[in-house]
């Protein structure tokens, strides 16, 4: 089992020096992935319910620094050599898919094929409204955009006709080094989210699930993948406990469920000079035990 790290590009980890320190040391210590979140705008109050807090509030608040994830990850790419760079998550439906395909291909190129696209459909009605994008059918829009982007990443000349995007005979270069196989990892724990994973995902990122809850979701995914003519062995399963407490026994349980990457919640020190030591402690706590699992 690999150990990832979340998150860069938010709060103190939106500072250039902090991103550099995190990227260099996470790369050195053998972390698998650096994850970066996305929101274009936030609100002091909202009716929408954030799915990972008990009271439905966005836990980071409305005034926290939050970088565009692709800019933050591009900066991290310049200070690392091997670690995977991933959006955790990208709100695909809030983007023009041709522009987003270009951004993704560009980052995959400058990082030598290290990008994974973590995808969510969004929870904030208010954010979609501010951007002038319908909240309804956002899931269908997301899936259509991904289909269109995969064509742009793969074909010398591309055409696509859908409900939300249409283009004919376009050329988009450079192609990402990973091409149309660039990993698309869906977040979400609902049945519709799991169906999206089974239909078109390369991976699934489950959040705030204990081993028993994760086991139930993975069993559902196994069934849905089979119905779609796919093998769950081909699906990368990633779990983050968010701020829940996790024991060594839990880590083994996730491993036995087939979880490929575990992403603990890492609190960074305010002093960047302490980041190497802090991440070394995280590596001792998680990377070393994970490496011993058989």
GROMACS .gro file of C-alpha atoms in nm:
model
  294
    1UNK     CA    1   0.000   0.000   0.000
    2UNK     CA    2   0.121   0.348  -0.091
    3UNK     CA    3   0.081   0.658   0.124
    4UNK     CA    4  -0.035   0.985  -0.030
    5UNK     CA    5  -0.048   1.332   0.116
    6UNK     CA    6  -0.314   1.602   0.119
    7UNK     CA    7  -0.312   1.885   0.057
    8UNK     CA    8  -0.105   2.151  -0.113
    9UNK     CA    9  -0.248   2.476  -0.241
   10UNK     CA   10  -0.468   2.549   0.061
   11UNK     CA   11  -0.405   2.752   0.375
   12UNK     CA   12  -0.040   2.771   0.470
   13UNK     CA   13   0.032   2.517   0.194
   14UNK     CA   14  -0.062   2.782  -0.062
   15UNK     CA   15   0.264   2.967   0.012
   16UNK     CA   16   0.537   2.915  -0.249
   17UNK     CA   17   0.807   2.827   0.004
   18UNK     CA   18   0.577   2.577   0.174
   19UNK     CA   19   0.482   2.408  -0.154
   20UNK     CA   20   0.851   2.375  -0.239
   21UNK     CA   21   0.937   2.228   0.101
   22UNK     CA   22   0.646   1.985   0.087
   23UNK     CA   23   0.718   1.875  -0.272
   24UNK     CA   24   1.091   1.826  -0.216
   25UNK     CA   25   1.050   1.633   0.107
   26UNK     CA   26   0.745   1.428   0.009
   27UNK     CA   27   0.939   1.328  -0.304
   28UNK     CA   28   1.247   1.239  -0.098
   29UNK     CA   29   1.057   1.034   0.160
   30UNK     CA   30   0.858   0.819  -0.080
   31UNK     CA   31   0.506   0.961  -0.055
   32UNK     CA   32   0.301   0.838  -0.350
   33UNK     CA   33   0.087   1.139  -0.442
   34UNK     CA   34   0.044   1.508  -0.365
   35UNK     CA   35  -0.324   1.607  -0.374
   36UNK     CA   36  -0.454   1.960  -0.436
   37UNK     CA   37  -0.819   2.071  -0.388
   38UNK     CA   38  -1.028   2.314  -0.591
   39UNK     CA   39  -1.290   2.579  -0.531
   40UNK     CA   40  -1.315   2.893  -0.743
   41UNK     CA   41  -1.519   3.087  -0.485
   42UNK     CA   42  -1.640   3.027  -0.129
   43UNK     CA   43  -1.915   3.186   0.078
   44UNK     CA   44  -1.955   3.312   0.434
   45UNK     CA   45  -2.282   3.122   0.454
   46UNK     CA   46  -2.444   2.870   0.224
   47UNK     CA   47  -2.749   2.649   0.209
   48UNK     CA   48  -2.557   2.370   0.035
   49UNK     CA   49  -2.430   2.095   0.260
   50UNK     CA   50  -2.062   2.011   0.258
   51UNK     CA   51  -2.064   1.629   0.263
   52UNK     CA   52  -1.768   1.570   0.497
   53UNK     CA   53  -1.862   1.775   0.801
   54UNK     CA   54  -2.129   1.697   1.059
   55UNK     CA   55  -2.294   2.039   1.032
   56UNK     CA   56  -2.267   2.075   0.653
   57UNK     CA   57  -2.025   2.367   0.675
   58UNK     CA   58  -1.710   2.386   0.465
   59UNK     CA   59  -1.451   2.321   0.735
   60UNK     CA   60  -1.177   2.546   0.598
   61UNK     CA   61  -1.391   2.861   0.608
   62UNK     CA   62  -1.451   3.119   0.338
   63UNK     CA   63  -1.133   3.331   0.360
   64UNK     CA   64  -0.871   3.058   0.338
   65UNK     CA   65  -0.611   3.083   0.061
   66UNK     CA   66  -0.699   2.830  -0.209
   67UNK     CA   67  -0.483   2.816  -0.521
   68UNK     CA   68  -0.595   2.699  -0.860
   69UNK     CA   69  -0.486   2.334  -0.824
   70UNK     CA   70  -0.315   2.313  -1.161
   71UNK     CA   71  -0.097   2.615  -1.088
   72UNK     CA   72  -0.011   2.479  -0.743
   73UNK     CA   73   0.071   2.136  -0.883
   74UNK     CA   74   0.279   2.284  -1.165
   75UNK     CA   75   0.485   2.470  -0.905
   76UNK     CA   76   0.523   2.146  -0.707
   77UNK     CA   77   0.629   1.963  -1.024
   78UNK     CA   78   0.928   2.195  -1.058
   79UNK     CA   79   1.060   2.082  -0.717
   80UNK     CA   80   1.001   1.708  -0.746
   81UNK     CA   81   1.104   1.420  -0.971
   82UNK     CA   82   0.890   1.114  -0.901
   83UNK     CA   83   0.585   1.189  -0.687
   84UNK     CA   84   0.247   1.179  -0.858
   85UNK     CA   85   0.055   1.506  -0.875
   86UNK     CA   86  -0.324   1.492  -0.846
   87UNK     CA   87  -0.627   1.713  -0.811
   88UNK     CA   88  -0.824   1.622  -0.504
   89UNK     CA   89  -1.058   1.713  -0.653
   90UNK     CA   90  -1.112   1.909  -0.977
   91UNK     CA   91  -1.466   2.037  -1.034
   92UNK     CA   92  -1.464   1.947  -1.401
   93UNK     CA   93  -1.811   2.082  -1.477
   94UNK     CA   94  -1.698   2.433  -1.379
   95UNK     CA   95  -1.447   2.442  -1.667
   96UNK     CA   96  -1.456   2.469  -2.043
   97UNK     CA   97  -1.349   2.115  -2.138
   98UNK     CA   98  -1.124   2.220  -2.427
   99UNK     CA   99  -0.939   2.467  -2.207
  100UNK     CA  100  -0.919   2.216  -1.921
  101UNK     CA  101  -0.789   1.945  -2.155
  102UNK     CA  102  -0.510   2.183  -2.260
  103UNK     CA  103  -0.421   2.269  -1.899
  104UNK     CA  104  -0.411   1.902  -1.801
  105UNK     CA  105  -0.204   1.803  -2.104
  106UNK     CA  106   0.039   2.088  -2.036
  107UNK     CA  107   0.090   1.987  -1.671
  108UNK     CA  108   0.130   1.622  -1.764
  109UNK     CA  109   0.393   1.727  -2.019
  110UNK     CA  110   0.600   1.948  -1.786
  111UNK     CA  111   0.581   1.688  -1.507
  112UNK     CA  112   0.688   1.404  -1.742
  113UNK     CA  113   0.361   1.214  -1.713
  114UNK     CA  114   0.299   1.241  -1.338
  115UNK     CA  115  -0.053   1.386  -1.334
  116UNK     CA  116  -0.374   1.215  -1.220
  117UNK     CA  117  -0.709   1.388  -1.255
  118UNK     CA  118  -0.912   1.354  -0.939
  119UNK     CA  119  -1.272   1.446  -1.021
  120UNK     CA  120  -1.578   1.555  -0.828
  121UNK     CA  121  -1.916   1.680  -0.950
  122UNK     CA  122  -1.944   1.954  -0.683
  123UNK     CA  123  -2.167   2.016  -0.384
  124UNK     CA  124  -2.203   2.397  -0.374
  125UNK     CA  125  -2.510   2.530  -0.554
  126UNK     CA  126  -2.388   2.880  -0.470
  127UNK     CA  127  -2.051   2.829  -0.644
  128UNK     CA  128  -2.211   2.702  -0.964
  129UNK     CA  129  -2.457   2.993  -0.960
  130UNK     CA  130  -2.177   3.248  -0.920
  131UNK     CA  131  -2.000   3.095  -1.221
  132UNK     CA  132  -2.319   3.096  -1.429
  133UNK     CA  133  -2.316   2.718  -1.473
  134UNK     CA  134  -2.631   2.511  -1.410
  135UNK     CA  135  -2.605   2.292  -1.102
  136UNK     CA  136  -2.855   2.049  -1.248
  137UNK     CA  137  -2.708   1.778  -1.471
  138UNK     CA  138  -2.359   1.857  -1.341
  139UNK     CA  139  -2.284   1.484  -1.322
  140UNK     CA  140  -2.382   1.430  -1.686
  141UNK     CA  141  -2.184   1.740  -1.784
  142UNK     CA  142  -1.879   1.609  -1.597
  143UNK     CA  143  -1.889   1.270  -1.767
  144UNK     CA  144  -1.938   1.423  -2.111
  145UNK     CA  145  -1.647   1.663  -2.057
  146UNK     CA  146  -1.421   1.372  -1.957
  147UNK     CA  147  -1.520   1.177  -2.270
  148UNK     CA  148  -1.443   1.482  -2.484
  149UNK     CA  149  -1.109   1.546  -2.311
  150UNK     CA  150  -1.000   1.186  -2.360
  151UNK     CA  151  -1.056   1.230  -2.733
  152UNK     CA  152  -0.851   1.548  -2.733
  153UNK     CA  153  -0.569   1.374  -2.546
  154UNK     CA  154  -0.566   1.079  -2.784
  155UNK     CA  155  -0.654   1.178  -3.141
  156UNK     CA  156  -0.455   1.392  -3.385
  157UNK     CA  157  -0.781   1.553  -3.498
  158UNK     CA  158  -1.086   1.532  -3.274
  159UNK     CA  159  -1.461   1.572  -3.304
  160UNK     CA  160  -1.728   1.536  -3.038
  161UNK     CA  161  -2.102   1.591  -3.031
  162UNK     CA  162  -2.283   1.583  -2.701
  163UNK     CA  163  -2.547   1.766  -2.504
  164UNK     CA  164  -2.303   2.009  -2.342
  165UNK     CA  165  -2.003   2.028  -2.573
  166UNK     CA  166  -1.958   2.007  -2.950
  167UNK     CA  167  -1.652   2.053  -3.166
  168UNK     CA  168  -1.544   1.927  -3.505
  169UNK     CA  169  -1.201   1.872  -3.657
  170UNK     CA  170  -0.999   2.037  -3.381
  171UNK     CA  171  -0.633   1.982  -3.305
  172UNK     CA  172  -0.502   2.011  -2.950
  173UNK     CA  173  -0.130   1.977  -2.879
  174UNK     CA  174   0.072   1.884  -2.689
  175UNK     CA  175  -0.079   1.552  -2.602
  176UNK     CA  176  -0.024   1.444  -2.242
  177UNK     CA  177   0.254   1.183  -2.219
  178UNK     CA  178  -0.005   0.946  -2.068
  179UNK     CA  179  -0.245   1.014  -2.354
  180UNK     CA  180  -0.607   0.911  -2.305
  181UNK     CA  181  -0.486   0.672  -2.032
  182UNK     CA  182  -0.418   0.966  -1.800
  183UNK     CA  183  -0.583   0.840  -1.478
  184UNK     CA  184  -0.926   0.978  -1.396
  185UNK     CA  185  -1.005   0.914  -1.029
  186UNK     CA  186  -1.359   0.986  -0.915
  187UNK     CA  187  -1.448   1.093  -0.564
  188UNK     CA  188  -1.783   1.036  -0.397
  189UNK     CA  189  -1.949   0.766  -0.191
  190UNK     CA  190  -2.310   0.772  -0.318
  191UNK     CA  191  -2.451   0.506  -0.550
  192UNK     CA  192  -2.450   0.746  -0.850
  193UNK     CA  193  -2.086   0.830  -0.774
  194UNK     CA  194  -1.992   0.461  -0.761
  195UNK     CA  195  -2.175   0.401  -1.089
  196UNK     CA  196  -1.963   0.675  -1.250
  197UNK     CA  197  -1.650   0.503  -1.123
  198UNK     CA  198  -1.760   0.169  -1.263
  199UNK     CA  199  -1.854   0.318  -1.599
  200UNK     CA  200  -1.553   0.534  -1.675
  201UNK     CA  201  -1.313   0.573  -1.381
  202UNK     CA  202  -0.955   0.455  -1.351
  203UNK     CA  203  -0.978   0.495  -0.975
  204UNK     CA  204  -1.200   0.577  -0.678
  205UNK     CA  205  -1.118   0.809  -0.389
  206UNK     CA  206  -1.333   0.737  -0.084
  207UNK     CA  207  -1.333   0.986   0.204
  208UNK     CA  208  -1.416   0.955   0.574
  209UNK     CA  209  -1.482   0.580   0.560
  210UNK     CA  210  -1.375   0.337   0.832
  211UNK     CA  211  -1.269  -0.012   0.717
  212UNK     CA  212  -1.619  -0.156   0.759
  213UNK     CA  213  -1.775   0.127   0.557
  214UNK     CA  214  -1.501   0.102   0.294
  215UNK     CA  215  -1.560  -0.272   0.264
  216UNK     CA  216  -1.928  -0.215   0.185
  217UNK     CA  217  -1.848   0.046  -0.082
  218UNK     CA  218  -1.581  -0.174  -0.240
  219UNK     CA  219  -1.822  -0.468  -0.252
  220UNK     CA  220  -2.071  -0.245  -0.432
  221UNK     CA  221  -1.801  -0.130  -0.671
  222UNK     CA  222  -1.703  -0.489  -0.743
  223UNK     CA  223  -2.060  -0.568  -0.843
  224UNK     CA  224  -2.099  -0.252  -1.051
  225UNK     CA  225  -1.766  -0.309  -1.226
  226UNK     CA  226  -1.872  -0.663  -1.312
  227UNK     CA  227  -2.200  -0.535  -1.456
  228UNK     CA  228  -1.999  -0.290  -1.669
  229UNK     CA  229  -1.777  -0.572  -1.795
  230UNK     CA  230  -1.478  -0.448  -1.598
  231UNK     CA  231  -1.251  -0.606  -1.336
  232UNK     CA  232  -1.214  -0.428  -1.004
  233UNK     CA  233  -0.849  -0.533  -1.008
  234UNK     CA  234  -0.802  -0.268  -1.276
  235UNK     CA  235  -0.941   0.003  -1.047
  236UNK     CA  236  -0.712   0.205  -0.818
  237UNK     CA  237  -0.879   0.233  -0.478
  238UNK     CA  238  -0.774   0.524  -0.258
  239UNK     CA  239  -0.902   0.596   0.092
  240UNK     CA  240  -0.862   0.905   0.310
  241UNK     CA  241  -0.993   0.904   0.669
  242UNK     CA  242  -1.008   1.285   0.654
  243UNK     CA  243  -0.976   1.384   1.022
  244UNK     CA  244  -1.094   1.050   1.163
  245UNK     CA  245  -0.853   0.860   1.386
  246UNK     CA  246  -0.693   0.555   1.224
  247UNK     CA  247  -0.507   0.270   1.396
  248UNK     CA  248  -0.244   0.027   1.269
  249UNK     CA  249  -0.518  -0.238   1.262
  250UNK     CA  250  -0.726  -0.010   1.041
  251UNK     CA  251  -0.434   0.031   0.802
  252UNK     CA  252  -0.401  -0.347   0.771
  253UNK     CA  253  -0.776  -0.377   0.718
  254UNK     CA  254  -0.766  -0.123   0.433
  255UNK     CA  255  -0.476  -0.314   0.279
  256UNK     CA  256  -0.667  -0.642   0.295
  257UNK     CA  257  -0.960  -0.474   0.119
  258UNK     CA  258  -0.735  -0.397  -0.177
  259UNK     CA  259  -0.679  -0.027  -0.105
  260UNK     CA  260  -0.385   0.086  -0.319
  261UNK     CA  261  -0.322   0.424  -0.155
  262UNK     CA  262  -0.402   0.557   0.191
  263UNK     CA  263  -0.408   0.935   0.231
  264UNK     CA  264  -0.382   1.049   0.594
  265UNK     CA  265  -0.473   1.401   0.700
  266UNK     CA  266  -0.139   1.581   0.747
  267UNK     CA  267  -0.117   1.904   0.947
  268UNK     CA  268   0.185   2.108   0.842
  269UNK     CA  269   0.385   2.316   1.088
  270UNK     CA  270   0.365   2.693   1.043
  271UNK     CA  271   0.745   2.715   1.019
  272UNK     CA  272   0.865   2.585   0.682
  273UNK     CA  273   1.202   2.486   0.830
  274UNK     CA  274   1.019   2.220   1.035
  275UNK     CA  275   0.851   2.058   0.734
  276UNK     CA  276   1.132   1.805   0.667
  277UNK     CA  277   1.114   1.681   1.026
  278UNK     CA  278   0.733   1.680   1.027
  279UNK     CA  279   0.709   1.476   0.708
  280UNK     CA  280   0.978   1.238   0.832
  281UNK     CA  281   0.752   1.173   1.132
  282UNK     CA  282   0.454   1.110   0.902
  283UNK     CA  283   0.669   0.871   0.697
  284UNK     CA  284   0.764   0.678   1.011
  285UNK     CA  285   0.401   0.667   1.120
  286UNK     CA  286   0.251   0.557   0.788
  287UNK     CA  287   0.496   0.480   0.505
  288UNK     CA  288   0.712   0.238   0.702
  289UNK     CA  289   0.420   0.033   0.843
  290UNK     CA  290   0.247   0.030   0.503
  291UNK     CA  291   0.562  -0.106   0.340
  292UNK     CA  292   0.560  -0.403   0.579
  293UNK     CA  293   0.205  -0.512   0.496
  294UNK     CA  294   0.187  -0.841   0.310
   0.00000   0.00000   0.00000
